CSV table of C-alpha atoms in Angstrom, one decimal:
chain,number,residue,atom,x,y,z
F,1,MET,CA,-25.3,21.8,-18.1
F,2,ILE,CA,-28.9,22.5,-19.3
F,3,TYR,CA,-30.1,19.2,-20.6
F,4,GLN,CA,-32.6,18.6,-23.4
F,5,ASN,CA,-34.9,15.5,-23.7
F,6,THR,CA,-34.1,14.9,-27.4
F,7,LEU,CA,-32.0,12.3,-29.3
F,8,ALA,CA,-30.3,15.1,-31.2
F,9,PHE,CA,-29.1,16.7,-28.0
F,10,ALA,CA,-27.8,13.3,-26.8
F,11,GLY,CA,-26.0,13.0,-30.1
F,12,GLN,CA,-24.4,16.4,-29.7
F,13,LEU,CA,-23.1,15.4,-26.3
F,14,ASP,CA,-21.6,12.2,-27.8
F,15,ASP,CA,-20.0,14.1,-30.6
F,16,ARG,CA,-18.2,16.3,-28.0
F,17,ASP,CA,-17.3,13.5,-25.7
F,18,PRO,CA,-13.5,13.0,-25.6
F,19,LEU,CA,-14.0,9.4,-24.5
F,20,LYS,CA,-16.4,8.5,-27.2
F,21,ASP,CA,-14.0,6.0,-28.9
F,22,PHE,CA,-13.3,4.1,-25.7
F,23,ARG,CA,-16.6,2.2,-26.0
F,24,SER,CA,-15.0,0.2,-28.8
F,25,LYS,CA,-12.4,-1.1,-26.4
F,26,PHE,CA,-15.1,-3.3,-24.6
F,27,LEU,CA,-17.2,-6.3,-25.6
F,28,VAL,CA,-20.9,-5.6,-25.1
F,29,PRO,CA,-23.6,-8.3,-24.6
F,30,GLN,CA,-26.0,-8.6,-27.6
F,31,HIS,CA,-29.7,-8.3,-27.5
F,32,ARG,CA,-31.8,-9.1,-30.6
F,33,GLY,CA,-28.8,-8.6,-32.9
F,34,LYS,CA,-27.5,-5.4,-31.5
F,35,ASP,CA,-25.6,-4.1,-28.5
F,36,ALA,CA,-27.5,-4.2,-25.2
F,37,ILE,CA,-27.7,-1.0,-23.2
F,38,TYR,CA,-25.4,-2.1,-20.4
F,39,LEU,CA,-26.0,-0.1,-17.2
F,40,CYS,CA,-24.8,-2.6,-14.7
F,41,GLY,CA,-21.1,-1.7,-14.3
F,42,ASN,CA,-21.8,-1.2,-10.6
F,43,SER,CA,-22.0,-5.0,-10.4
F,44,LEU,CA,-19.7,-6.2,-13.2
F,45,GLY,CA,-17.8,-4.2,-15.7
F,46,LEU,CA,-17.6,-5.2,-19.3
F,47,GLN,CA,-14.8,-7.3,-20.8
F,48,PRO,CA,-12.0,-5.3,-22.4
F,49,VAL,CA,-11.3,-6.4,-26.0
F,50,THR,CA,-7.7,-6.9,-25.0
F,51,ALA,CA,-8.4,-9.2,-22.1
F,52,GLN,CA,-8.1,-12.4,-24.0
F,53,GLN,CA,-4.8,-11.4,-25.5
F,54,TYR,CA,-3.4,-10.5,-22.1
F,55,ILE,CA,-4.4,-13.9,-20.9
F,56,ASN,CA,-3.0,-15.6,-24.0
F,57,ASP,CA,0.3,-13.9,-23.5
F,58,GLN,CA,0.6,-15.4,-20.0
F,59,PHE,CA,-0.4,-18.8,-21.3
F,60,SER,CA,2.4,-18.5,-23.8
F,61,ASN,CA,4.9,-17.5,-21.0
F,62,TRP,CA,3.7,-20.5,-19.0
F,63,LYS,CA,4.1,-22.8,-22.0
F,64,ASP,CA,7.5,-21.4,-23.1
F,65,LEU,CA,9.1,-20.6,-19.8
F,66,ALA,CA,7.3,-22.7,-17.1
F,67,ILE,CA,8.9,-22.0,-13.7
F,68,GLU,CA,11.4,-19.6,-15.3
F,69,GLY,CA,8.4,-17.3,-16.0
F,70,PHE,CA,8.8,-15.9,-12.5
F,71,PHE,CA,12.2,-14.4,-13.5
F,72,ASN,CA,12.5,-14.3,-17.3
F,73,GLY,CA,10.5,-13.0,-20.3
F,74,ASP,CA,8.9,-9.7,-21.0
F,75,ASP,CA,6.7,-9.8,-17.9
F,76,PRO,CA,8.4,-11.8,-15.1
F,77,TRP,CA,5.8,-13.0,-12.7
F,78,LEU,CA,7.7,-12.2,-9.5
F,79,GLY,CA,7.1,-8.5,-9.9
F,80,TYR,CA,4.1,-8.5,-12.2
F,81,HIS,CA,1.8,-7.0,-9.6
F,82,LYS,CA,4.0,-3.9,-9.5
F,83,LYS,CA,3.0,-3.1,-13.1
F,84,LEU,CA,-0.4,-2.2,-11.8
F,85,THR,CA,0.4,0.0,-8.8
F,86,HIS,CA,1.1,3.2,-10.7
F,87,THR,CA,-2.3,3.3,-12.3
F,88,LEU,CA,-4.0,2.2,-9.1
F,89,ALA,CA,-2.2,4.8,-7.1
F,90,GLY,CA,-3.8,7.4,-9.4
F,91,ILE,CA,-7.2,5.9,-9.1
F,92,LEU,CA,-7.0,5.6,-5.3
F,93,GLY,CA,-5.0,8.7,-4.5
F,94,THR,CA,-2.1,7.0,-2.9
F,95,LYS,CA,1.6,6.5,-3.0
F,96,ASN,CA,2.7,3.5,-5.0
F,97,GLU,CA,4.1,1.7,-2.0
F,98,GLU,CA,0.9,2.2,-0.1
F,99,ILE,CA,-1.0,-0.3,-2.3
F,100,THR,CA,-0.7,-3.8,-3.5
F,101,VAL,CA,-2.9,-6.2,-5.5
F,102,MET,CA,-3.9,-9.5,-3.9
F,103,ASN,CA,-6.6,-11.9,-2.9
F,104,SER,CA,-10.3,-11.0,-3.0
F,105,LEU,CA,-12.2,-8.3,-1.2
F,106,THR,CA,-13.6,-9.9,1.9
F,107,VAL,CA,-10.4,-11.9,2.4
F,108,ASN,CA,-8.5,-8.6,2.4
F,109,LEU,CA,-10.9,-7.0,4.8
F,110,HIS,CA,-10.3,-9.9,7.2
F,111,LEU,CA,-6.5,-9.6,6.8
F,112,LEU,CA,-6.6,-5.8,7.4
F,113,LEU,CA,-8.8,-6.2,10.4
F,114,VAL,CA,-6.2,-8.5,11.9
F,115,SER,CA,-4.0,-5.4,12.0
F,116,PHE,CA,-6.4,-2.6,12.6
F,117,TYR,CA,-9.1,-4.0,14.8
F,118,LYS,CA,-7.3,-4.0,18.2
F,119,PRO,CA,-10.1,-4.1,20.8
F,120,THR,CA,-9.5,-3.5,24.5
F,121,ASN,CA,-11.8,-3.9,27.4
F,122,LYS,CA,-12.7,-0.3,27.1
F,123,ARG,CA,-12.3,0.4,23.4
F,124,PHE,CA,-13.8,-2.4,21.3
F,125,LYS,CA,-16.7,-1.0,19.2
F,126,ILE,CA,-16.9,-0.8,15.4
F,127,LEU,CA,-19.0,1.8,13.7
F,128,MET,CA,-20.5,0.8,10.3
F,129,GLU,CA,-23.2,1.9,8.0
F,130,GLY,CA,-26.6,0.2,8.6
F,131,GLY,CA,-27.5,-1.9,5.6
F,132,ALA,CA,-23.9,-2.3,4.4
F,133,PHE,CA,-23.3,-5.0,1.8
F,134,PRO,CA,-23.9,-8.3,3.6
F,135,SER,CA,-20.3,-9.6,3.2
F,136,ASP,CA,-19.1,-6.6,5.2
F,137,GLN,CA,-21.7,-7.3,7.9
F,138,TYR,CA,-20.6,-10.9,8.0
F,139,ALA,CA,-16.9,-10.1,8.2
F,140,ILE,CA,-17.3,-7.5,10.9
F,141,ALA,CA,-19.6,-9.7,13.0
F,142,SER,CA,-17.3,-12.6,12.7
F,143,GLN,CA,-14.3,-10.5,13.7
F,144,ALA,CA,-16.1,-9.3,16.8
F,145,ARG,CA,-17.0,-12.9,17.8
F,146,PHE,CA,-13.4,-14.0,17.1
F,147,HIS,CA,-12.2,-11.5,19.7
F,148,GLY,CA,-14.8,-12.7,22.2
F,149,TYR,CA,-17.4,-10.0,21.8
F,150,ASP,CA,-21.1,-10.2,21.0
F,151,PRO,CA,-21.7,-8.4,17.7
F,152,LYS,CA,-24.8,-6.8,19.1
F,153,GLU,CA,-22.7,-5.1,21.7
F,154,ALA,CA,-19.5,-4.5,19.6
F,155,ILE,CA,-21.1,-3.2,16.4
F,156,ILE,CA,-22.7,0.2,16.1
F,157,GLU,CA,-24.9,0.5,13.0
F,158,ILE,CA,-26.0,4.0,11.9
F,159,PHE,CA,-29.1,4.2,9.7
F,160,PRO,CA,-30.7,7.1,7.8
F,161,ARG,CA,-33.3,9.3,9.6
F,162,VAL,CA,-36.9,8.2,9.5
F,163,GLY,CA,-38.3,9.0,6.1
F,164,GLU,CA,-34.9,9.4,4.5
F,165,PHE,CA,-32.9,7.0,2.3
F,166,THR,CA,-29.3,8.3,2.8
F,167,LEU,CA,-27.1,9.1,5.8
F,168,ARG,CA,-26.3,12.6,6.8
F,169,THR,CA,-22.6,13.3,7.4
F,170,GLU,CA,-23.5,15.3,10.5
F,171,ASP,CA,-25.2,12.2,12.0
F,172,ILE,CA,-22.2,10.0,11.2
F,173,LEU,CA,-19.8,12.5,12.8
F,174,ARG,CA,-22.0,12.9,15.9
F,175,THR,CA,-22.2,9.2,16.4
F,176,ILE,CA,-18.4,8.9,16.2
F,177,ASN,CA,-18.1,11.6,18.8
F,178,ASP,CA,-20.8,10.2,21.0
F,179,ASN,CA,-19.0,6.8,21.1
F,180,ALA,CA,-15.5,8.2,21.2
F,181,ASP,CA,-14.5,6.5,24.5
F,182,GLU,CA,-15.4,3.0,23.3
F,183,LEU,CA,-14.7,3.2,19.5
F,184,ALA,CA,-11.9,1.1,18.2
F,185,LEU,CA,-12.7,1.3,14.5
F,186,VAL,CA,-14.8,3.1,11.9
F,187,LEU,CA,-15.3,0.8,8.9
F,188,PHE,CA,-17.6,2.1,6.2
F,189,GLY,CA,-18.2,1.6,2.5
F,190,GLY,CA,-16.9,4.4,0.3
F,191,VAL,CA,-20.2,4.3,-1.7
F,192,ASN,CA,-23.2,2.5,-0.3
F,193,TYR,CA,-24.1,-0.3,-2.7
F,194,TYR,CA,-27.9,0.1,-2.3
F,195,THR,CA,-28.4,3.9,-2.5
F,196,GLY,CA,-25.2,4.9,-4.4
F,197,GLN,CA,-24.4,7.5,-1.7
F,198,LEU,CA,-20.7,8.6,-1.6
F,199,PHE,CA,-19.7,9.2,1.9
F,200,ASP,CA,-17.4,12.0,3.1
F,201,ILE,CA,-14.4,9.8,3.7
F,202,GLU,CA,-12.1,12.7,4.7
F,203,ALA,CA,-14.5,14.0,7.4
F,204,MET,CA,-15.1,10.5,8.8
F,205,THR,CA,-11.4,9.7,8.9
F,206,LYS,CA,-10.7,13.0,10.8
F,207,ALA,CA,-13.5,12.3,13.3
F,208,ALA,CA,-12.4,8.7,13.8
F,209,HIS,CA,-8.8,9.8,14.6
F,210,HIS,CA,-10.0,12.5,16.9
F,211,ALA,CA,-11.9,9.8,18.8
F,212,GLY,CA,-8.8,7.7,19.0
F,213,ALA,CA,-10.0,5.1,16.5
F,214,TYR,CA,-8.8,3.8,13.2
F,215,ALA,CA,-10.6,4.6,9.9
F,216,GLY,CA,-10.9,2.0,7.2
F,217,PHE,CA,-13.1,1.7,4.0
F,218,ASP,CA,-14.5,-0.9,1.7
F,219,LEU,CA,-14.2,0.8,-1.7
F,220,ALA,CA,-15.9,-1.8,-3.8
F,221,HIS,CA,-18.3,0.7,-5.3
F,222,ALA,CA,-15.9,3.7,-5.1
F,223,ALA,CA,-12.7,2.5,-6.7
F,224,GLY,CA,-12.6,3.5,-10.4
F,225,ASN,CA,-15.9,5.3,-9.9
F,226,VAL,CA,-15.3,8.5,-7.9
F,227,PRO,CA,-12.2,10.6,-7.1
F,228,LEU,CA,-10.3,9.3,-4.0
F,229,LYS,CA,-7.4,10.8,-2.1
F,230,LEU,CA,-6.7,8.1,0.5
F,231,HIS,CA,-3.2,9.3,1.4
F,232,ASP,CA,-4.1,13.0,1.7
F,233,TRP,CA,-7.2,12.1,3.7
F,234,ASP,CA,-5.1,10.2,6.1
F,235,VAL,CA,-7.2,7.0,5.8
F,236,ASP,CA,-5.6,4.1,7.7
F,237,PHE,CA,-6.5,1.3,5.4
F,238,ALA,CA,-8.9,0.3,2.6
F,239,ALA,CA,-9.7,-2.6,0.3
F,240,TRP,CA,-11.6,-2.8,-3.0
F,241,CYS,CA,-12.5,-5.2,-5.8
F,242,SER,CA,-11.6,-4.8,-9.4
F,243,TYR,CA,-14.6,-6.3,-11.3
F,244,LYS,CA,-17.0,-3.4,-11.1
F,245,TYR,CA,-15.8,0.0,-12.4
F,246,MET,CA,-12.3,-1.4,-13.1
F,247,ASN,CA,-13.6,-4.1,-15.5
F,248,SER,CA,-11.2,-6.9,-14.5
F,249,GLY,CA,-13.5,-9.9,-14.7
F,250,PRO,CA,-16.0,-11.8,-12.5
F,251,GLY,CA,-14.3,-12.4,-9.1
F,252,GLY,CA,-11.4,-10.3,-10.3
F,253,ILE,CA,-8.5,-9.7,-8.0
F,254,SER,CA,-8.7,-7.2,-5.1
F,255,GLY,CA,-6.3,-4.7,-3.7
F,256,ILE,CA,-5.4,-3.0,-0.4
F,257,PHE,CA,-4.2,0.3,0.8
F,258,VAL,CA,-2.2,0.8,4.0
F,259,ASN,CA,-1.1,4.3,5.0
F,260,GLU,CA,2.6,4.7,5.0
F,261,LYS,CA,2.5,5.9,8.6
F,262,HIS,CA,1.8,2.3,9.6
F,263,PHE,CA,4.6,0.6,7.7
F,264,ASP,CA,7.0,0.5,10.7
F,265,ASP,CA,4.4,0.1,13.4
F,266,LYS,CA,5.5,-3.0,15.3
F,267,THR,CA,2.4,-3.0,17.4
F,268,LEU,CA,0.2,-4.1,14.5
F,269,ASN,CA,-0.5,-7.8,14.1
F,270,ARG,CA,-0.6,-9.3,10.7
F,271,PHE,CA,-1.1,-12.8,9.2
F,272,GLU,CA,2.2,-13.6,7.5
F,273,GLY,CA,2.9,-15.5,4.3
F,274,TRP,CA,5.8,-16.2,2.0
F,275,TRP,CA,4.7,-13.7,-0.6
F,276,GLY,CA,4.7,-10.9,1.9
F,277,HIS,CA,8.4,-11.5,2.9
F,278,ARG,CA,11.1,-9.1,1.7
F,279,GLU,CA,11.3,-9.7,-2.1
F,280,ASP,CA,15.1,-9.5,-2.1
F,281,ARG,CA,15.4,-12.3,0.4
F,282,ARG,CA,12.2,-14.3,-0.4
F,283,PHE,CA,14.0,-17.1,-2.3
F,284,LEU,CA,16.5,-17.6,0.4
F,285,MET,CA,13.7,-19.3,2.2
F,286,PRO,CA,14.4,-17.8,5.7
F,287,PRO,CA,12.5,-19.3,8.6
F,288,VAL,CA,11.5,-16.0,10.2
F,289,PHE,CA,9.2,-13.5,8.5
F,290,GLU,CA,10.5,-10.1,7.5
F,291,ALA,CA,7.9,-7.9,5.9
F,292,ASP,CA,8.4,-6.5,2.4
F,293,LYS,CA,8.4,-2.8,2.2
F,294,GLY,CA,5.0,-1.0,2.3
F,295,ALA,CA,1.6,-2.5,1.7
F,296,ALA,CA,3.3,-5.5,0.0
F,297,GLY,CA,4.2,-6.7,3.4
F,298,TRP,CA,0.6,-7.6,4.0
F,299,GLN,CA,0.7,-10.1,1.0
F,300,VAL,CA,0.2,-13.7,1.9
F,301,SER,CA,0.1,-15.9,-1.1
F,302,THR,CA,1.7,-16.1,-4.6
F,303,SER,CA,0.1,-13.6,-7.0
F,304,PRO,CA,-2.4,-15.2,-9.4
F,305,ILE,CA,-0.9,-14.1,-12.7
F,306,MET,CA,-4.0,-14.7,-14.9
F,307,LEU,CA,-6.2,-12.5,-12.7
F,308,LEU,CA,-3.4,-9.8,-12.6
F,309,ALA,CA,-3.3,-10.0,-16.4
F,310,LEU,CA,-7.0,-9.3,-16.7
F,311,HIS,CA,-6.7,-6.5,-14.2
F,312,LYS,CA,-3.8,-5.0,-16.2
F,313,ALA,CA,-5.8,-5.2,-19.5
F,314,ALA,CA,-8.5,-3.0,-17.9
F,315,LEU,CA,-6.1,-0.6,-16.1
F,316,ASP,CA,-4.2,0.0,-19.3
F,317,ILE,CA,-7.4,1.4,-20.8
F,318,VAL,CA,-7.8,3.8,-17.8
F,319,GLU,CA,-4.3,5.0,-18.5
F,320,GLN,CA,-5.1,5.5,-22.2
F,321,ALA,CA,-8.2,7.5,-21.1
F,322,GLY,CA,-6.0,9.9,-19.0
F,323,GLY,CA,-6.9,8.6,-15.6
F,324,MET,CA,-9.8,9.5,-13.3
F,325,ALA,CA,-10.1,13.2,-14.1
F,326,PRO,CA,-11.7,12.7,-17.6
F,327,LEU,CA,-13.7,9.7,-16.4
F,328,ARG,CA,-15.2,11.7,-13.6
F,329,ALA,CA,-16.0,14.7,-15.8
F,330,LYS,CA,-18.0,12.5,-18.2
F,331,SER,CA,-19.5,10.5,-15.3
F,332,GLU,CA,-21.0,13.7,-13.8
F,333,LEU,CA,-22.6,14.7,-17.1
F,334,LEU,CA,-23.8,11.2,-18.0
F,335,THR,CA,-25.3,10.4,-14.6
F,336,GLY,CA,-26.8,13.9,-14.5
F,337,TYR,CA,-28.4,13.3,-17.9
F,338,LEU,CA,-30.0,10.1,-16.8
F,339,GLU,CA,-31.3,11.8,-13.7
F,340,PHE,CA,-32.8,14.6,-15.8
F,341,LEU,CA,-34.5,12.1,-18.1
F,342,ILE,CA,-36.0,10.1,-15.3
F,343,ASN,CA,-37.4,13.3,-13.7
F,344,GLN,CA,-38.8,14.2,-17.2
F,345,ILE,CA,-40.8,10.9,-17.1
F,346,ASN,CA,-42.3,11.9,-13.7
F,347,GLU,CA,-43.2,15.3,-15.0
F,348,SER,CA,-44.8,13.9,-18.1
F,349,LYS,CA,-47.0,11.5,-16.1
F,350,GLY,CA,-47.8,14.1,-13.4
F,351,ASP,CA,-46.7,11.6,-10.7
F,352,GLU,CA,-43.5,10.5,-9.1
F,353,LEU,CA,-43.4,7.1,-10.5
F,354,PHE,CA,-39.7,6.8,-10.1
F,355,THR,CA,-38.0,8.2,-7.0
F,356,ILE,CA,-34.2,8.5,-7.2
F,357,ILE,CA,-32.9,7.8,-3.7
F,358,THR,CA,-29.2,8.5,-4.7
F,359,PRO,CA,-28.1,12.0,-3.6
F,360,LYS,CA,-28.8,14.8,-6.0
F,361,ASN,CA,-25.5,16.5,-5.2
F,362,LYS,CA,-23.0,15.2,-7.7
F,363,GLU,CA,-20.3,15.4,-5.0
F,364,GLU,CA,-22.2,12.7,-3.0
F,365,ARG,CA,-22.6,10.1,-5.7
F,366,GLY,CA,-20.8,8.3,-8.6
F,367,CYS,CA,-22.2,6.6,-11.7
F,368,GLN,CA,-25.1,4.8,-10.0
F,369,LEU,CA,-28.6,6.0,-9.6
F,370,SER,CA,-30.9,3.9,-7.4
F,371,VAL,CA,-34.5,4.2,-8.5
F,372,VAL,CA,-37.5,3.3,-6.4
F,373,CYS,CA,-40.5,2.2,-8.5
F,374,LYS,CA,-43.8,3.3,-7.2
F,375,GLN,CA,-45.7,0.5,-8.8
F,376,ASN,CA,-45.0,-2.8,-10.6
F,377,ALA,CA,-41.4,-2.6,-9.8
F,378,LYS,CA,-40.3,-6.1,-10.8
F,379,ALA,CA,-42.4,-5.9,-14.0
F,380,THR,CA,-40.7,-2.6,-14.8
F,381,PHE,CA,-37.3,-4.2,-14.3
F,382,ASN,CA,-38.3,-7.2,-16.5
F,383,TYR,CA,-39.6,-4.8,-19.2
F,384,LEU,CA,-36.2,-3.0,-19.3
F,385,THR,CA,-34.4,-6.4,-19.6
F,386,ASP,CA,-36.7,-7.6,-22.3
F,387,ASN,CA,-36.0,-4.5,-24.3
F,388,GLY,CA,-32.2,-4.7,-24.0
F,389,VAL,CA,-31.5,-2.5,-20.9
F,390,ILE,CA,-29.3,-4.4,-18.5
F,391,GLY,CA,-29.6,-2.9,-15.0
F,392,ASP,CA,-29.6,-4.4,-11.5
F,393,TRP,CA,-32.5,-5.4,-9.3
F,394,ARG,CA,-32.6,-5.0,-5.5
F,395,GLU,CA,-35.4,-6.0,-3.3
F,396,PRO,CA,-38.1,-4.9,-2.7
F,397,ASN,CA,-38.5,-2.2,-5.4
F,398,VAL,CA,-35.2,-0.7,-6.4
F,399,ILE,CA,-33.6,-0.7,-9.9
F,400,ARG,CA,-29.9,0.4,-10.0
F,401,LEU,CA,-28.8,2.0,-13.2
F,402,SER,CA,-25.1,2.9,-13.7
F,403,PRO,CA,-24.0,4.7,-16.8
F,404,VAL,CA,-20.2,4.1,-17.0
F,405,PRO,CA,-18.1,6.7,-18.7
F,406,LEU,CA,-15.7,4.3,-20.4
F,407,TYR,CA,-18.4,2.4,-22.4
F,408,ASN,CA,-21.8,4.1,-22.1
F,409,SER,CA,-22.9,6.9,-24.4
F,410,PHE,CA,-25.4,9.8,-24.0
F,411,LYS,CA,-27.6,8.2,-26.7
F,412,GLN,CA,-27.7,5.0,-24.8
F,413,VAL,CA,-28.9,6.9,-21.7
F,414,PHE,CA,-31.5,8.6,-23.8
F,415,GLU,CA,-32.7,5.3,-25.2
F,416,ALA,CA,-32.8,3.6,-21.8
F,417,ALA,CA,-34.9,6.4,-20.4
F,418,GLY,CA,-37.3,6.1,-23.3
F,419,ILE,CA,-37.7,2.4,-22.6
F,420,LEU,CA,-38.3,3.2,-18.9
F,421,ALA,CA,-40.9,5.6,-20.0
F,422,SER,CA,-42.6,3.0,-22.2
F,423,SER,CA,-42.8,0.7,-19.3
F,424,VAL,CA,-45.4,3.0,-17.7
F,425,GLY,CA,-47.0,4.0,-21.0
F,426,GLY,CA,-44.8,7.0,-21.8
F,427,ASN,CA,-43.4,8.1,-25.1
């Protein structure tokens, strides 16, 4: 695509956009009487117009059916979570039985680590990205301590090379190989929350397995954002949240993936709960746990129907859009256009006022561009906010901007870049 820095060109792209009508399916915050330019889907996606109705439907079921809602009505609660797995399987690249919807993200990471972090005296180390999201750091460190290890000895963090912002795949793979004898687990984010870098999940998984370690991923910033093929890549396990690119509400329900090759592995520990028991025998109230088939066997507690309803409202929109393929196609164009316009600002000023630290290669990123401001970073961010552009601030000088294909337009990206230019005296 050869981009142009004109409103007319942005309008032409919008006119040709097969997803242009999907913006109307979301509720947008208002700024001075008109829609804000919302570029913060990497933190919290917008509310689907249908969300309230989906919730009200379940309120009605609760009112009319009470406890019988688990078994009767149009959407019996006992199996409601299964209504989401087909769409999620397409988003995550899995088989239906390899995923389930439950809990919140860090809780799920802990539950999965019960199964897949199996340290021994010789093999006890965990490799993770340096500067991972803090919750991942806390979870992994606490797991190491729980097993009797000093996190400083058990955790290997890999950082970008000096003068670089993102990790090189070759450095990750070399670190895995160099620590092969002691490595128990590789646990990375799919997309780094700070830089927006999409990691090579397939290559990392292959290297981890070659080293004799498990490979797991936190897909908070990847699920619904980038194409994933967890089953084909032979990933062991993963977890994600639903409130970013899957638009399922603040603190929305999480999900997990467990590769089918582990379903019958009796050497894996797991924390057990009633909701993970075989569904066909669950209400017989047996005293001994027998895991449900597939990833559902890792469930612990009763599904929160209201959170599932919000999730379903959002996932139904993804289905209507045709799944991840059209979303990804637009995302590449939309993010590329924002990148082009930011570079145009630098060219017009004769100075690199805004450095994009997210990889230039579209295969190594999703919607998000992380922009380092050379000067007056917080003032620039505040200027964007004051002028109706909602982005995301990260200390000390990074603004994250994420044009989401379901509800952002090319005109919006053009207007946002114009406001960014104005913040430094541009046109």
